[in-house]
mmCIF file of C-alpha atoms in Angstrom:
data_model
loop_
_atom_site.group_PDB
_atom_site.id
_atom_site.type_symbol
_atom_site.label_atom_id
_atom_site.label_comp_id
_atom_site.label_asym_id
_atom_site.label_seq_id
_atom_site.Cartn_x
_atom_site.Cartn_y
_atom_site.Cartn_z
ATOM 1 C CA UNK A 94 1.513 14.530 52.044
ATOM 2 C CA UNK A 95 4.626 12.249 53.023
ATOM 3 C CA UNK A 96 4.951 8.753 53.908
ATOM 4 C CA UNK A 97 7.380 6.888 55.660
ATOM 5 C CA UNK A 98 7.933 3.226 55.869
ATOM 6 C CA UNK A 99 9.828 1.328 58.812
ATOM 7 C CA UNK A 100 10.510 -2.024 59.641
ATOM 8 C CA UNK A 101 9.860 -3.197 62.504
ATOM 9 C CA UNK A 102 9.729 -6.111 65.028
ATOM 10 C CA UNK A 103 6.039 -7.763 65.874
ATOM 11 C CA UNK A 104 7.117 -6.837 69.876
ATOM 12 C CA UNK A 105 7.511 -3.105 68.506
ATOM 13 C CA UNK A 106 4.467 -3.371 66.513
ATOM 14 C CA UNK A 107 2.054 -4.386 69.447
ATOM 15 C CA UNK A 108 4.463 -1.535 71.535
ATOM 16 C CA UNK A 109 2.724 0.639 68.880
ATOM 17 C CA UNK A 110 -0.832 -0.607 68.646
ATOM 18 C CA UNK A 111 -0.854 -0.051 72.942
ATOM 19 C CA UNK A 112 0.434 3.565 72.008
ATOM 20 C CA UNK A 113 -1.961 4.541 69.863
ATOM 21 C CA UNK A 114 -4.633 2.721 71.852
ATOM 22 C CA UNK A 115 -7.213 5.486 71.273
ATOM 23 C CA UNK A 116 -6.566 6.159 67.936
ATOM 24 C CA UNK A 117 -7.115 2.667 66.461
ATOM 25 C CA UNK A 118 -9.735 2.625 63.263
ATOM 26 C CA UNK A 119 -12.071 -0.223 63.291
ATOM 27 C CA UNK A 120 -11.349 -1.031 59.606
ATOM 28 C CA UNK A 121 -10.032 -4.340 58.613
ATOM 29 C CA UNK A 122 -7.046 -3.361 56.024
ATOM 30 C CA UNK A 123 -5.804 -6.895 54.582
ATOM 31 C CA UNK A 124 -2.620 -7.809 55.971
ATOM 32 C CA UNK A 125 -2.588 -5.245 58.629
ATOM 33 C CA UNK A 126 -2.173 -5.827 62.219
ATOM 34 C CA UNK A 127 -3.741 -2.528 63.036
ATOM 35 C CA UNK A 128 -4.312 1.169 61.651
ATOM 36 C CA UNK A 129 -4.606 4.462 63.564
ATOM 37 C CA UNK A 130 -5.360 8.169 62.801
ATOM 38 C CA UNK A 131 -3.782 11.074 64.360
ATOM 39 C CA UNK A 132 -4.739 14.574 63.640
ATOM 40 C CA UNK A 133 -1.922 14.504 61.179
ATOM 41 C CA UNK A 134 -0.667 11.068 60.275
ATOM 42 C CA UNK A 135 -1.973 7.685 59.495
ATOM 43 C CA UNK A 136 -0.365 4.693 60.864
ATOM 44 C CA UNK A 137 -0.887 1.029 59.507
ATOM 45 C CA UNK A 138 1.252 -1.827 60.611
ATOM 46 C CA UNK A 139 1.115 -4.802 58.570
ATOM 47 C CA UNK A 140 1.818 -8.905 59.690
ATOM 48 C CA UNK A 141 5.189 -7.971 57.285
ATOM 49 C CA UNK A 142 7.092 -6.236 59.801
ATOM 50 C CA UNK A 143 6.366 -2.872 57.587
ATOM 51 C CA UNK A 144 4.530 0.004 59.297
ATOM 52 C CA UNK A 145 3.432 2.940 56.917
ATOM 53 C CA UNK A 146 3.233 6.657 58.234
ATOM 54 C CA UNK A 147 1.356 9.040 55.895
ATOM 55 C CA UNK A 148 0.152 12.616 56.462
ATOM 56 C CA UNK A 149 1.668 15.785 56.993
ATOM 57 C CA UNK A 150 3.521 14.763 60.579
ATOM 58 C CA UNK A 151 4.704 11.462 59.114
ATOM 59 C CA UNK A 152 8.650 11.729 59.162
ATOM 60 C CA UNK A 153 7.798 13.212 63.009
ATOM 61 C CA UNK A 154 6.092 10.435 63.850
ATOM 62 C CA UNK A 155 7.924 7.909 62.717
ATOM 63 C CA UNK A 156 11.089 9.236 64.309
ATOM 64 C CA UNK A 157 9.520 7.855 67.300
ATOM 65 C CA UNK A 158 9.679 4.191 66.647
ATOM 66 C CA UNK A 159 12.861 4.129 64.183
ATOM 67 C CA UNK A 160 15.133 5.283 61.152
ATOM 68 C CA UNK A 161 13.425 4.664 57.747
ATOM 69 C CA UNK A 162 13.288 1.705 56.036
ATOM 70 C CA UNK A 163 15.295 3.008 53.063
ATOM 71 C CA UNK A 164 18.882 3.867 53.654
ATOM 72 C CA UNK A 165 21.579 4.799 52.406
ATOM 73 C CA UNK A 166 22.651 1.177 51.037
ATOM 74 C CA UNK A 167 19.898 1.221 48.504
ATOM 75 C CA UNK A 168 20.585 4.413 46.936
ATOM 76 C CA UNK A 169 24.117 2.964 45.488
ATOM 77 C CA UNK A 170 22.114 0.088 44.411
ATOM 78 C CA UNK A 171 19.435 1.807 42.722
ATOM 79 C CA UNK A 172 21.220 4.030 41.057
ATOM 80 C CA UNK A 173 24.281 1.680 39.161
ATOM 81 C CA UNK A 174 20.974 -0.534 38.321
ATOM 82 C CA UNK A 175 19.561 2.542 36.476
ATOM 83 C CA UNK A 176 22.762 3.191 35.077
ATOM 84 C CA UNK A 177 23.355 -0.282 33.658
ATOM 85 C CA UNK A 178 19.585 -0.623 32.561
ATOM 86 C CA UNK A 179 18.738 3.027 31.575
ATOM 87 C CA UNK A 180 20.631 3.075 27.752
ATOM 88 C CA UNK A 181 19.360 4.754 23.894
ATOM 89 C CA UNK A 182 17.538 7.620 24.398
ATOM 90 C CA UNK A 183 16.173 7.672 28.215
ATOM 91 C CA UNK A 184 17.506 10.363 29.993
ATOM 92 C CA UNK A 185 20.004 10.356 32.593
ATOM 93 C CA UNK A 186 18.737 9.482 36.240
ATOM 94 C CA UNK A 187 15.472 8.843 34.969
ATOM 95 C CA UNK A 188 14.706 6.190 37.745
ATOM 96 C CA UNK A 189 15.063 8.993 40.321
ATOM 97 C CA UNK A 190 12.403 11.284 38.723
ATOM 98 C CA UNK A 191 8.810 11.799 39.511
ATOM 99 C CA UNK A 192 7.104 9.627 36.899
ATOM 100 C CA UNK A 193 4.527 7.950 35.272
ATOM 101 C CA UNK A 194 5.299 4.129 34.643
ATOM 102 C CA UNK A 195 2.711 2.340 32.384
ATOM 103 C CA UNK A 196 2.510 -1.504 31.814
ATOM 104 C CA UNK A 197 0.181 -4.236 30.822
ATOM 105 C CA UNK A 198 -0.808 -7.590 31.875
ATOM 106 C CA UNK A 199 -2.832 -10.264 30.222
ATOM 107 C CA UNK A 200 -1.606 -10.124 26.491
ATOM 108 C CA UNK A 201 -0.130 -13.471 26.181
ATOM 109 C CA UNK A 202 -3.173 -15.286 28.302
ATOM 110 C CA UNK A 203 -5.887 -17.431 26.956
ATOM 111 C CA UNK A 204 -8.153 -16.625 29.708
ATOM 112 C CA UNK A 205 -8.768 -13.429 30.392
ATOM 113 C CA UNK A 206 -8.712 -9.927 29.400
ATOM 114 C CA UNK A 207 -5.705 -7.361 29.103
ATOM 115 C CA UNK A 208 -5.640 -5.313 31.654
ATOM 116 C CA UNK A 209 -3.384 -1.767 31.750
ATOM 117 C CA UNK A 210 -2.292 -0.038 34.272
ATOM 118 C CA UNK A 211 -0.190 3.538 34.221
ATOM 119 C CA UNK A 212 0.921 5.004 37.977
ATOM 120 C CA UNK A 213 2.471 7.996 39.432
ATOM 121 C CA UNK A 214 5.587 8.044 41.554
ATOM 122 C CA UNK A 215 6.725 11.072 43.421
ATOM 123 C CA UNK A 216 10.618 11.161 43.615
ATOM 124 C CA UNK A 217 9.879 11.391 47.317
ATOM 125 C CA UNK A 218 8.018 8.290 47.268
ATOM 126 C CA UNK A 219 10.707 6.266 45.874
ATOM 127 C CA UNK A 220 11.844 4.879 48.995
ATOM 128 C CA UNK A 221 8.441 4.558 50.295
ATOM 129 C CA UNK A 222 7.948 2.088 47.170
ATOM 130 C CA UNK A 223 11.333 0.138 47.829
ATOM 131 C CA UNK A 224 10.166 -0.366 51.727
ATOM 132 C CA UNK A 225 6.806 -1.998 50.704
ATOM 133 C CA UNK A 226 8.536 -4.417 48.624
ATOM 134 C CA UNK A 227 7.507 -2.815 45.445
ATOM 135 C CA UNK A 228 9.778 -4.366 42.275
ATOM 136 C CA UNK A 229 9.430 -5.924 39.140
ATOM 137 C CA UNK A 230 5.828 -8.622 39.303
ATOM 138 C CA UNK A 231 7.414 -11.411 37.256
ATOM 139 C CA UNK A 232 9.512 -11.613 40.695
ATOM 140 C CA UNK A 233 6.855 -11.860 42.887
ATOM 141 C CA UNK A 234 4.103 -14.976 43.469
ATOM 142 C CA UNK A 235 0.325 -13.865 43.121
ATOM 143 C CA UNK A 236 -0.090 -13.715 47.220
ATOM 144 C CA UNK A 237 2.740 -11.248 47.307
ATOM 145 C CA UNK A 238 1.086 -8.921 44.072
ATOM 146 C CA UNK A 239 -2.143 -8.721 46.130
ATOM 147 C CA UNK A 240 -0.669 -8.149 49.466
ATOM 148 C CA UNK A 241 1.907 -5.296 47.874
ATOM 149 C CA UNK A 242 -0.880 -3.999 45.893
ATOM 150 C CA UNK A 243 -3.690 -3.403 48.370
ATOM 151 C CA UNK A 244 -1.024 -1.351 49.967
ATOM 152 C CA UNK A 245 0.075 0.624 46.872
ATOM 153 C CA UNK A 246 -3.206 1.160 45.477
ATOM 154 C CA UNK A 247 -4.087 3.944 48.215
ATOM 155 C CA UNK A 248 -0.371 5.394 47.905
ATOM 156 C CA UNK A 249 0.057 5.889 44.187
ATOM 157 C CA UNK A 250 -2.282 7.883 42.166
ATOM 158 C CA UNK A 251 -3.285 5.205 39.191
ATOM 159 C CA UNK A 252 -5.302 4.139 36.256
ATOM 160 C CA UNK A 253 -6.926 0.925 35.540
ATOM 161 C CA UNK A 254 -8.205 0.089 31.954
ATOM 162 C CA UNK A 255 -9.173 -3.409 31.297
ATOM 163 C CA UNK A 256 -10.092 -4.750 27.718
ATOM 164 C CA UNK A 257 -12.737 -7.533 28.469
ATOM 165 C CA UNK A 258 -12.386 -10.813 26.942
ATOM 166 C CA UNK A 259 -16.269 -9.971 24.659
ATOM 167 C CA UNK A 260 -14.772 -6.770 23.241
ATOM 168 C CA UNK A 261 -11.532 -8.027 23.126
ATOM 169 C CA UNK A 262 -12.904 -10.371 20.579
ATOM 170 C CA UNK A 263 -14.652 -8.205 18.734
ATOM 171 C CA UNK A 264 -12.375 -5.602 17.918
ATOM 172 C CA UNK A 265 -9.706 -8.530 17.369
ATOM 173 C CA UNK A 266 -11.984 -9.638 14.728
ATOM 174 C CA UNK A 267 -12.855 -6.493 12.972
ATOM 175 C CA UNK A 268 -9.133 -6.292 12.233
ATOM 176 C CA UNK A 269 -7.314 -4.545 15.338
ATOM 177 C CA UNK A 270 -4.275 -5.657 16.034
ATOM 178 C CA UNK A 271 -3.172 -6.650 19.638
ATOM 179 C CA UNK A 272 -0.426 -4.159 19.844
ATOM 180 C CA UNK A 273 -3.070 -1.374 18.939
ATOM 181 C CA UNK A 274 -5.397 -2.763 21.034
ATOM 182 C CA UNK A 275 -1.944 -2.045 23.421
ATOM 183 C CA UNK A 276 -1.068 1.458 22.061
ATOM 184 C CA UNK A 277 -5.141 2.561 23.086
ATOM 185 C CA UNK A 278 -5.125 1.378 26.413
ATOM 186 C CA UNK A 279 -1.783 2.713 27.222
ATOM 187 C CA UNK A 280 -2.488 6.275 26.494
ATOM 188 C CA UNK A 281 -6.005 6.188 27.745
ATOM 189 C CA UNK A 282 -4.554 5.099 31.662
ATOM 190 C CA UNK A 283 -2.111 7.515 31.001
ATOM 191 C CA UNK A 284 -4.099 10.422 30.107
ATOM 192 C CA UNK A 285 -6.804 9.594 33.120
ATOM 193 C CA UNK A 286 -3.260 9.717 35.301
ATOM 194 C CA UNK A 287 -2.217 12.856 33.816
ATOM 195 C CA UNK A 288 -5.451 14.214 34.645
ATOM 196 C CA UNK A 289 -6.018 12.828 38.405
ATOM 197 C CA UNK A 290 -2.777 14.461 39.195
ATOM 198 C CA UNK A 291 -2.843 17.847 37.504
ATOM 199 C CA UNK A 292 -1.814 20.500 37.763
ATOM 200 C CA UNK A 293 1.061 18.555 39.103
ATOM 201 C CA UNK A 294 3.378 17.473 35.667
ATOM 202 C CA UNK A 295 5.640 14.332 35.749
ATOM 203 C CA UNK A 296 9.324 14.637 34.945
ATOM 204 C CA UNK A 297 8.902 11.449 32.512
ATOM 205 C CA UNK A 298 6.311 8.749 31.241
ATOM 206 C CA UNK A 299 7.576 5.313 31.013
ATOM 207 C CA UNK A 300 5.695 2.798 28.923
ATOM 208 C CA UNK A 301 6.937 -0.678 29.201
ATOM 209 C CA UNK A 302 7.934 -0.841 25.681
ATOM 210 C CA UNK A 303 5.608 -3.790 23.005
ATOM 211 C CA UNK A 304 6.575 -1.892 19.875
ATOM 212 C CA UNK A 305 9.079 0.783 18.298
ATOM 213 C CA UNK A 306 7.682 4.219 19.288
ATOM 214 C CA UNK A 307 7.282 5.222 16.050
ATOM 215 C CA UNK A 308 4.371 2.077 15.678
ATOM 216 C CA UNK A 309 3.157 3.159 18.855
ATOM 217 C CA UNK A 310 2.518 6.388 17.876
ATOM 218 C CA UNK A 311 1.130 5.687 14.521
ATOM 219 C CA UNK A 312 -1.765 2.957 16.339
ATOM 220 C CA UNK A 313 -2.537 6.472 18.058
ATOM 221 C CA UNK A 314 -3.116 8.265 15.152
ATOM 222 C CA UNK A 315 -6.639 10.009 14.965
ATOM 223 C CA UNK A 316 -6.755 9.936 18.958
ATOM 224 C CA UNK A 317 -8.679 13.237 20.248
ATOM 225 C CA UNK A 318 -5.727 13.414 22.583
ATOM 226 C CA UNK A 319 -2.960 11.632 22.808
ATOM 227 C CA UNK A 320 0.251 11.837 25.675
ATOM 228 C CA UNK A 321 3.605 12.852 23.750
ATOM 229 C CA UNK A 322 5.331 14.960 26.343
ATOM 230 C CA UNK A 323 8.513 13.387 27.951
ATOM 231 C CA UNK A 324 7.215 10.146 27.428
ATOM 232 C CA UNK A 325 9.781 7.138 27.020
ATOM 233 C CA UNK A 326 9.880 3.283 25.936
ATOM 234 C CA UNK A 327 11.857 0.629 27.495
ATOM 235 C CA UNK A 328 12.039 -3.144 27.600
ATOM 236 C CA UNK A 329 12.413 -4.802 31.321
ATOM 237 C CA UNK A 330 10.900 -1.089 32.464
ATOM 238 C CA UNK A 331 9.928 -2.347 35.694
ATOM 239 C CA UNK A 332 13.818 -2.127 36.476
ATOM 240 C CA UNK A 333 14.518 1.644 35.303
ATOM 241 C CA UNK A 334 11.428 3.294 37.491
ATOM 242 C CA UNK A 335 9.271 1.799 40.264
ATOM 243 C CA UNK A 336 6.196 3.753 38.624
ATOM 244 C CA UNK A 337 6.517 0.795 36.071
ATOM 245 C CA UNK A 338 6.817 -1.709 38.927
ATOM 246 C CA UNK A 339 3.848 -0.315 40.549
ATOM 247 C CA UNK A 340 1.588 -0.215 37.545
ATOM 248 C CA UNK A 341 2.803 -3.898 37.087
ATOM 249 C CA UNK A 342 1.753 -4.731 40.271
ATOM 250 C CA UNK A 343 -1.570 -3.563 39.945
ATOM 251 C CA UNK A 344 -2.350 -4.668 36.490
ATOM 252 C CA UNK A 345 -1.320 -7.957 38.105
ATOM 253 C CA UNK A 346 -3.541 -7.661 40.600
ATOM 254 C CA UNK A 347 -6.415 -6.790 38.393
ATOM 255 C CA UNK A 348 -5.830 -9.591 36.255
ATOM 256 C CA UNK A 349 -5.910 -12.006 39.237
ATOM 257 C CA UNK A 350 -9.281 -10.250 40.994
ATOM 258 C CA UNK A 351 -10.405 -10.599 36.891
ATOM 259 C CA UNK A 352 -9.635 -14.450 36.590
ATOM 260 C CA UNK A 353 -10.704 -15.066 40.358
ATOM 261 C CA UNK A 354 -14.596 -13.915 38.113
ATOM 262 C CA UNK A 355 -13.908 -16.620 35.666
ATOM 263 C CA UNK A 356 -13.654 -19.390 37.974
ATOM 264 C CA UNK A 357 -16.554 -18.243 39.767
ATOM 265 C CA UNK A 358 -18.996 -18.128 36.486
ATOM 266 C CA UNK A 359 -17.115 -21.422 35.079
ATOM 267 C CA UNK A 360 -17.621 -23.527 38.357
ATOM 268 C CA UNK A 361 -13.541 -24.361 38.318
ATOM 269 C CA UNK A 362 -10.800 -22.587 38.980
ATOM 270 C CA UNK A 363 -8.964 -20.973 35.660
ATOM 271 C CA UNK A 364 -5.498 -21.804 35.031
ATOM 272 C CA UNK A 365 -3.388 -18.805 33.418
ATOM 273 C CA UNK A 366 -1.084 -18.634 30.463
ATOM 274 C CA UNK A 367 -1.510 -20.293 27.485
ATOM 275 C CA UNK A 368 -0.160 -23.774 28.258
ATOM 276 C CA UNK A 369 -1.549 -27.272 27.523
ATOM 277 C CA UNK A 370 -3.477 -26.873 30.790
ATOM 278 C CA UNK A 371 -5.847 -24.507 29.325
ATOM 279 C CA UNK A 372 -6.541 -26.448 26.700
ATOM 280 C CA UNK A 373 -7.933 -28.719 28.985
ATOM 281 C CA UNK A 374 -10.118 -26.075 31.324
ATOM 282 C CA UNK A 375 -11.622 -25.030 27.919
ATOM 283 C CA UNK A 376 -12.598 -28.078 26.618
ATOM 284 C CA UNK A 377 -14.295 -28.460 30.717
ATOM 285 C CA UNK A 378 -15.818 -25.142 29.608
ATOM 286 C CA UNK A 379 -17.572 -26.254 26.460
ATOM 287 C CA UNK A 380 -18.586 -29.174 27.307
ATOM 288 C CA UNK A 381 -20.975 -28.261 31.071
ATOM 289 C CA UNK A 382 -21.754 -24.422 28.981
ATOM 290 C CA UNK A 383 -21.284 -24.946 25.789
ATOM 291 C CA UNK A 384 -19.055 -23.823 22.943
ATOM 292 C CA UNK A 385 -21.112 -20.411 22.542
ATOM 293 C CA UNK A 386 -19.945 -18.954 26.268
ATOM 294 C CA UNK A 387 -15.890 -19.458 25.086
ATOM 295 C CA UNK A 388 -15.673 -15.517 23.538
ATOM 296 C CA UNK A 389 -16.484 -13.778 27.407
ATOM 297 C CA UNK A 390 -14.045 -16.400 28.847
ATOM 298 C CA UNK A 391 -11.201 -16.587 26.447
ATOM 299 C CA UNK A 392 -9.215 -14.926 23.765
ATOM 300 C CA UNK A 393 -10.653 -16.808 20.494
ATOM 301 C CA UNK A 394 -7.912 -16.266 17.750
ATOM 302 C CA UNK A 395 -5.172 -18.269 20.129
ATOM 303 C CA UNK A 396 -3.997 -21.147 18.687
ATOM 304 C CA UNK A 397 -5.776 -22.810 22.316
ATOM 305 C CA UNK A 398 -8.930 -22.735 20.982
ATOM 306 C CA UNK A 399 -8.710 -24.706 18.295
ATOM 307 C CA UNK A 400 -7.110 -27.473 21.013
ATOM 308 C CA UNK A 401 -9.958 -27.012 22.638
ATOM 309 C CA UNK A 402 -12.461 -27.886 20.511
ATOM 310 C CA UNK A 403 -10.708 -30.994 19.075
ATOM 311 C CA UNK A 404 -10.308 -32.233 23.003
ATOM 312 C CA UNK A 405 -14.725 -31.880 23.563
ATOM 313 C CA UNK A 406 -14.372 -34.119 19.685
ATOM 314 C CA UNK A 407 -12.197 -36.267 21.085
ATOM 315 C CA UNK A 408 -14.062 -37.201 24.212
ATOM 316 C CA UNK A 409 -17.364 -36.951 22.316
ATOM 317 C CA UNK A 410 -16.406 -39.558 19.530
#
């Protein structure tokens, strides 16, 4: 199936929507100004400007409204990024391939659990990607990860595995370390990946790289399976392959939706990261629920907690 993103202007976009008049879908896609089915393509035009073709006639139909989205210009950039990024033992025009891109979200965060995500992306796709704004989620506010990834998420064939704050703690405190905790996750998103898209084989897995491979591999050890083939580590990943942008994106996203929970069961919203802020909404936390609720809310071997507690003390003597 392809896809084809264009950009276009909100007068072409309602030019559209009066064109495909008797095609329009009654369901509500967030952010969209409209979406319509042809026998052979699916057209959704978002409030962005960006309209998305997908299905079988998509290039077809899409030549009817415009040129895509991704030129030529972004192909020199892409690739001298690769080139400048893409070092050690990667192999050459990796960010072109059709990959698997795996990264995680959630590690360094009081509140809240870790959440991993690994994602496939076609070498046709690429451009698709780069015209829905996909690129690296430390670049991009929280609106713009949910708008980018309710887009994405129906695009890119992906994995979701989120370590809950309860069992988090437990196996923290039988001993696990957070970078095997890491290691797991990682190959079980990739595996379910691997499997969703088979018999299909990527050219590459890229795992946004915590630890040396070798201590990656050796957290694995005793796995029933475990994904070795062509699979590659890099720091700032999200740069060499938009698979590792994508998964970023929606490990972001699921860490948001996740946190969005929390501030619904504390009564107050839930600040991220592990700043003096937090310190603050736990201490709010044990004192209306109780010390007792902190290990479904919050990571409990963080230095925060501690902080915490001698806040409630604080305010208590």
């Amino acid at each position: 199936m392809g896809n084809v993103v264009l950009n276009l202007e909100m007068s072409k976009i309602n030019e559209l929507k009066n064109y495909y008049a008797k095609q329009l879908l009654d369901k509500n896609i967030p952010g969209s100004v409209f979406a319509a089915k042809t026998p052979s393509c699916m057209i959704t035009a978002y409030k962005s400007g960006k309209v998305l073709f997908q299905g079988n006639d998509s290039e077809s139909e899409a030549r009817k409204w415009g040129s895509s989205a991704a030129g030529a210009s972004n192909k020199k950039t892409s690739a001298a990024k690769v080139k400048s990024v893409a070092k050690g033992d990667l192999p050459a025009g990796i960010g072109g391939m059709s990959a698997i891109g795996s990264d995680e979200v959630g590690t360094g965060d009081f509140f809240g659990p870790i959440t991993v995500v690994a994602a496939y992306v076609r070498k046709e796709d690429i451009p698709l990607l780069k015209g829905l704004g996909v690129r690296d989620s430390k670049d991009l506010n929280d609106e713009k990860i949910i708008s980018i990834a309710k887009v994405i998420k129906d695009v890119v064939p992906f994995s979701l595995m989120t370590l809950k704050n309860e069992k988090y703690n437990q196996v923290q405190g039988s001993g696990m370390s957070q970078g095997k905790m890491k290691a797991l996750l990682h190959n079980q998103a990739i595996l379910k990946v691997l499997e969703k898209i088979s018999p299909a084989k990527p050219e590459a897995i890229l795992i946004d790289q915590f630890v040396q491979p070798s201590t990656y591999f050796q957290h694995l050890k005793g796995q029933k399976a475990i994904a070795k083939q062509d699979v590659y580590f890099s720091t700032k990943a999200e740069g060499i392959h938009l698979a590792v942008a994508a998964a970023s994106i929606l490990a972001r996203y699921a860490f948001i939706q996740y946190i969005d929970k929390l501030s619904e069961a504390a009564g107050f919203k839930i600040p991220k990261g592990a700043g003096a802020q937090v310190d603050v909404a736990a201490a709010k936390l044990i004192m209306s629920k109780g010390r007792e609720c902190l290990p479904s809310f919050v990571k409990l071997h963080f230095a925060n907690t501690d902080k915490a507690i001698a806040i409630v003390n604080k305010k208590r003597n």
